[in-house]
Amino acid sequence: MANILNSPGRYVQGAGELSKLGKYAEGYGKKALILISQSGYKRIGGRVETGFAETGCSTVFDYFNGECCKTEINRLIGVMEKEGCDLVIGIGGGKILDTAKAVAYYRHTPVVICPTIASTDAPCSALSVIYTEKGVFEEYLFLPSNPDMVLMDTEVIAQSPVRLTVSGMGDALATYFEARAVLAKDALTCAGGHGTLAAHALAKLCFDTLMEEGVKAKLALEAGACTPAVEKIIEANTLLSGIGFESGGLAGAHAIHNGFTVLEECHHMYHGEKVAFGTIAQLVLEDMPADELEDIIGFCIDVGLPVTLKELGVEEVTKEKIMAVAEAACAETDTLHNMPFEVTPEKVYAAIMAADAYGNYFKGM
C-alpha cells in the first residue's frame, strides 16, 4: 500500500481575503451556489456580494438548514440543478463546509471553502461527516479530492467567539496523538494509504504550535487582538491539523467523540470540545506517563477545554450512559480500531471514567 498525502489545491490565509472571494471564484466556475447561515449572511453577506461585482462569476445564496445530513445535501443538489450552478462555495462553520463538499461531490463541481471560524480541522479535508437530522453521527463520506481552495479571512475569524477557536484547538490537539497511534498500528489513513513523513511532521508541528501559542492566542483573542500567535493557531487548527489528521490518520479521540453523540446532553458541546476529552481518554487507554498526561490536561484547563464529564454536559454520570458511549465508539466502522492494541467497550468505559477522574483531580489542585 502506498504512502499518500492529501491537501487542498490552494490555501489562502490573511486579513480581508473574503472581499477577494469573487476574483478567486471566477477561476473555478461561472455561477456559484453560496451556502451560508442566515446570521452569517447578515454579518458578511454584503462584503461577499460586493466582492463578486464585476467578476465573471454570478451567485445564488442559500441558507443552511443546520445539519450536515442527507436530507440537506439532497435539497441543495436540487437547488444546484434548478439554478444551473457549476461551483459550490461554503461560508461558515464545519457542518456548512462539510455539506458544501458533499454537494459538490455529488454534482461533480469544484468547491471553495471559506471558514468564518477556526473551530475544526474539517475545511482542508476530502471528507464530510454525515449526521442524522437529529445530530447523531451516521457515517464518514470519503471524497475523491480535497477542496479546490480554502480561504481563511483571519480578520473575520478573529472576531468570532473565542470559544470557537479554542474548540479548534481541541480538535487539533488529537492530530498528533491519533497519527502516532495509526503509525504504530501500521493502519491506513483517511487518505487511503499509509502516512507520509510530511504528514507526521505536520501533525507534530500542529501539536508543538498549540503548546507554544495556544494560551497566548486565547488571551489575545479575548482582548480583541489578532496577533501572530492567533495567526499561527488559525493555521494549526485548519491547515496543519487538516492535513495531519487526514494523511496521518484518526484513532481513539475522534471515535470517542462520535460515541458522545449518542448522549443528547452533549449535543450543545462543540466538536473540538468533545474531541479534546476524547484525546485525554485515548491517552489513558495508551497508559501515557503521568507527567505527560498532566501537561495535556493542564493545557486543556488553561485554554478552557473540557476535562470532565460534567463540563461535557453529563450532569448525572451512570454506567449505562458511559457504556453506551463506549459501545458506539467501538463501532466496527469507526476509527478506534486503528489503536495499536485491542480495544473493547469495557476498556473505553474505564478510560472515560478515569479521564473524568483525572480531570476533576487536576482542576482541584
mmCIF file of C-alpha atoms in Angstrom, residues 159-288:
data_model
loop_
_atom_site.group_PDB
_atom_site.id
_atom_site.type_symbol
_atom_site.label_atom_id
_atom_site.label_comp_id
_atom_site.label_asym_id
_atom_site.label_seq_id
_atom_site.Cartn_x
_atom_site.Cartn_y
_atom_site.Cartn_z
ATOM 1 C CA GLN A 159 -13.995 38.415 15.518
ATOM 2 C CA SER A 160 -15.763 35.090 16.123
ATOM 3 C CA PRO A 161 -16.456 33.898 19.687
ATOM 4 C CA VAL A 162 -13.218 32.871 21.395
ATOM 5 C CA ARG A 163 -14.767 29.561 22.425
ATOM 6 C CA LEU A 164 -14.905 28.513 18.771
ATOM 7 C CA THR A 165 -11.176 28.956 18.177
ATOM 8 C CA VAL A 166 -10.481 27.176 21.464
ATOM 9 C CA SER A 167 -12.688 24.330 20.241
ATOM 10 C CA GLY A 168 -10.493 24.205 17.147
ATOM 11 C CA MET A 169 -7.503 23.744 19.424
ATOM 12 C CA GLY A 170 -9.288 20.776 20.964
ATOM 13 C CA ASP A 171 -9.812 19.214 17.550
ATOM 14 C CA ALA A 172 -6.197 19.915 16.606
ATOM 15 C CA LEU A 173 -4.920 18.502 19.901
ATOM 16 C CA ALA A 174 -5.885 15.000 18.778
ATOM 17 C CA THR A 175 -3.984 15.201 15.493
ATOM 18 C CA TYR A 176 -0.517 14.169 16.633
ATOM 19 C CA PHE A 177 -1.667 11.511 19.099
ATOM 20 C CA GLU A 178 -4.011 9.847 16.628
ATOM 21 C CA ALA A 179 -1.409 9.946 13.834
ATOM 22 C CA ARG A 180 1.116 8.410 16.222
ATOM 23 C CA ALA A 181 -1.293 5.590 17.097
ATOM 24 C CA VAL A 182 -2.092 4.908 13.428
ATOM 25 C CA LEU A 183 1.621 4.765 12.636
ATOM 26 C CA ALA A 184 2.213 2.283 15.462
ATOM 27 C CA LYS A 185 -0.642 0.109 14.190
ATOM 28 C CA ASP A 186 0.542 0.497 10.558
ATOM 29 C CA ALA A 187 -3.092 1.219 9.776
ATOM 30 C CA LEU A 188 -4.465 3.086 6.793
ATOM 31 C CA THR A 189 -5.251 6.797 6.956
ATOM 32 C CA CYS A 190 -8.270 8.710 5.706
ATOM 33 C CA ALA A 191 -6.275 9.368 2.521
ATOM 34 C CA GLY A 192 -6.500 5.672 1.672
ATOM 35 C CA GLY A 193 -2.877 4.718 2.258
ATOM 36 C CA HIS A 194 -0.145 4.866 4.853
ATOM 37 C CA GLY A 195 1.046 8.128 6.342
ATOM 38 C CA THR A 196 3.910 10.094 4.825
ATOM 39 C CA LEU A 197 6.824 11.661 6.648
ATOM 40 C CA ALA A 198 5.395 15.041 5.671
ATOM 41 C CA ALA A 199 2.011 14.285 7.249
ATOM 42 C CA HIS A 200 3.588 13.145 10.511
ATOM 43 C CA ALA A 201 5.859 16.193 10.571
ATOM 44 C CA LEU A 202 2.837 18.470 10.129
ATOM 45 C CA ALA A 203 0.943 16.608 12.859
ATOM 46 C CA LYS A 204 3.863 17.118 15.273
ATOM 47 C CA LEU A 205 4.198 20.778 14.212
ATOM 48 C CA CYS A 206 0.476 21.173 14.895
ATOM 49 C CA PHE A 207 0.937 19.881 18.453
ATOM 50 C CA ASP A 208 4.038 21.993 19.086
ATOM 51 C CA THR A 209 2.257 25.115 17.821
ATOM 52 C CA LEU A 210 -0.674 24.501 20.157
ATOM 53 C CA MET A 211 1.606 24.101 23.149
ATOM 54 C CA GLU A 212 3.643 27.204 22.285
ATOM 55 C CA GLU A 213 0.956 29.575 21.024
ATOM 56 C CA GLY A 214 -2.398 28.313 22.330
ATOM 57 C CA VAL A 215 -2.669 30.204 25.615
ATOM 58 C CA LYS A 216 -1.175 33.355 24.051
ATOM 59 C CA ALA A 217 -3.700 33.194 21.218
ATOM 60 C CA LYS A 218 -6.644 32.728 23.572
ATOM 61 C CA LEU A 219 -5.630 35.723 25.675
ATOM 62 C CA ALA A 220 -5.107 37.859 22.571
ATOM 63 C CA LEU A 221 -8.498 36.933 21.170
ATOM 64 C CA GLU A 222 -10.157 37.762 24.477
ATOM 65 C CA ALA A 223 -8.519 41.184 24.196
ATOM 66 C CA GLY A 224 -9.875 41.597 20.651
ATOM 67 C CA ALA A 225 -6.407 41.385 19.084
ATOM 68 C CA CYS A 226 -5.314 39.373 16.036
ATOM 69 C CA THR A 227 -1.655 38.737 16.879
ATOM 70 C CA PRO A 228 0.973 36.476 15.280
ATOM 71 C CA ALA A 229 0.018 33.848 17.878
ATOM 72 C CA VAL A 230 -3.607 33.997 16.665
ATOM 73 C CA GLU A 231 -2.491 33.658 13.035
ATOM 74 C CA LYS A 232 -0.382 30.607 13.939
ATOM 75 C CA ILE A 233 -3.236 28.955 15.844
ATOM 76 C CA ILE A 234 -5.645 29.539 12.953
ATOM 77 C CA GLU A 235 -3.175 27.762 10.659
ATOM 78 C CA ALA A 236 -2.612 24.966 13.194
ATOM 79 C CA ASN A 237 -6.349 24.423 13.712
ATOM 80 C CA THR A 238 -7.055 24.386 9.988
ATOM 81 C CA LEU A 239 -4.145 23.520 7.693
ATOM 82 C CA LEU A 240 -1.726 21.625 9.953
ATOM 83 C CA SER A 241 -4.448 19.646 11.681
ATOM 84 C CA GLY A 242 -6.398 19.206 8.440
ATOM 85 C CA ILE A 243 -3.523 17.611 6.561
ATOM 86 C CA GLY A 244 -2.246 15.910 9.712
ATOM 87 C CA PHE A 245 -5.466 14.116 10.558
ATOM 88 C CA GLU A 246 -6.364 13.152 7.009
ATOM 89 C CA SER A 247 -2.970 11.936 5.883
ATOM 90 C CA GLY A 248 -1.791 10.869 9.348
ATOM 91 C CA GLY A 249 -4.950 9.061 10.391
ATOM 92 C CA LEU A 250 -7.716 9.009 13.007
ATOM 93 C CA ALA A 251 -7.817 6.697 16.002
ATOM 94 C CA GLY A 252 -9.290 6.849 19.509
ATOM 95 C CA ALA A 253 -10.059 10.518 20.154
ATOM 96 C CA HIS A 254 -12.467 11.015 17.256
ATOM 97 C CA ALA A 255 -14.138 7.642 17.779
ATOM 98 C CA ILE A 256 -14.799 8.549 21.411
ATOM 99 C CA HIS A 257 -16.162 11.911 20.221
ATOM 100 C CA ASN A 258 -18.527 10.002 17.948
ATOM 101 C CA GLY A 259 -19.569 7.900 20.905
ATOM 102 C CA PHE A 260 -20.585 11.004 22.848
ATOM 103 C CA THR A 261 -23.013 11.993 20.096
ATOM 104 C CA VAL A 262 -25.401 9.334 21.431
ATOM 105 C CA LEU A 263 -25.910 11.421 24.585
ATOM 106 C CA GLU A 264 -28.380 14.221 23.975
ATOM 107 C CA GLU A 265 -26.981 16.244 26.873
ATOM 108 C CA CYS A 266 -23.684 16.562 24.971
ATOM 109 C CA HIS A 267 -25.205 17.906 21.741
ATOM 110 C CA HIS A 268 -24.665 21.530 22.773
ATOM 111 C CA MET A 269 -20.910 20.977 23.012
ATOM 112 C CA TYR A 270 -18.695 21.754 20.034
ATOM 113 C CA HIS A 271 -16.928 19.044 18.055
ATOM 114 C CA GLY A 272 -13.456 20.039 19.230
ATOM 115 C CA GLU A 273 -14.524 20.171 22.871
ATOM 116 C CA LYS A 274 -15.649 16.555 22.736
ATOM 117 C CA VAL A 275 -12.537 15.581 20.771
ATOM 118 C CA ALA A 276 -10.331 17.155 23.458
ATOM 119 C CA PHE A 277 -11.897 14.948 26.120
ATOM 120 C CA GLY A 278 -11.643 12.014 23.705
ATOM 121 C CA THR A 279 -7.926 12.749 23.385
ATOM 122 C CA ILE A 280 -7.461 12.515 27.134
ATOM 123 C CA ALA A 281 -9.384 9.231 27.153
ATOM 124 C CA GLN A 282 -7.201 7.898 24.308
ATOM 125 C CA LEU A 283 -4.077 8.802 26.276
ATOM 126 C CA VAL A 284 -5.492 6.918 29.271
ATOM 127 C CA LEU A 285 -6.046 3.902 27.015
ATOM 128 C CA GLU A 286 -2.388 4.163 25.979
ATOM 129 C CA ASP A 287 -1.280 4.479 29.632
ATOM 130 C CA MET A 288 0.574 7.709 28.925
#
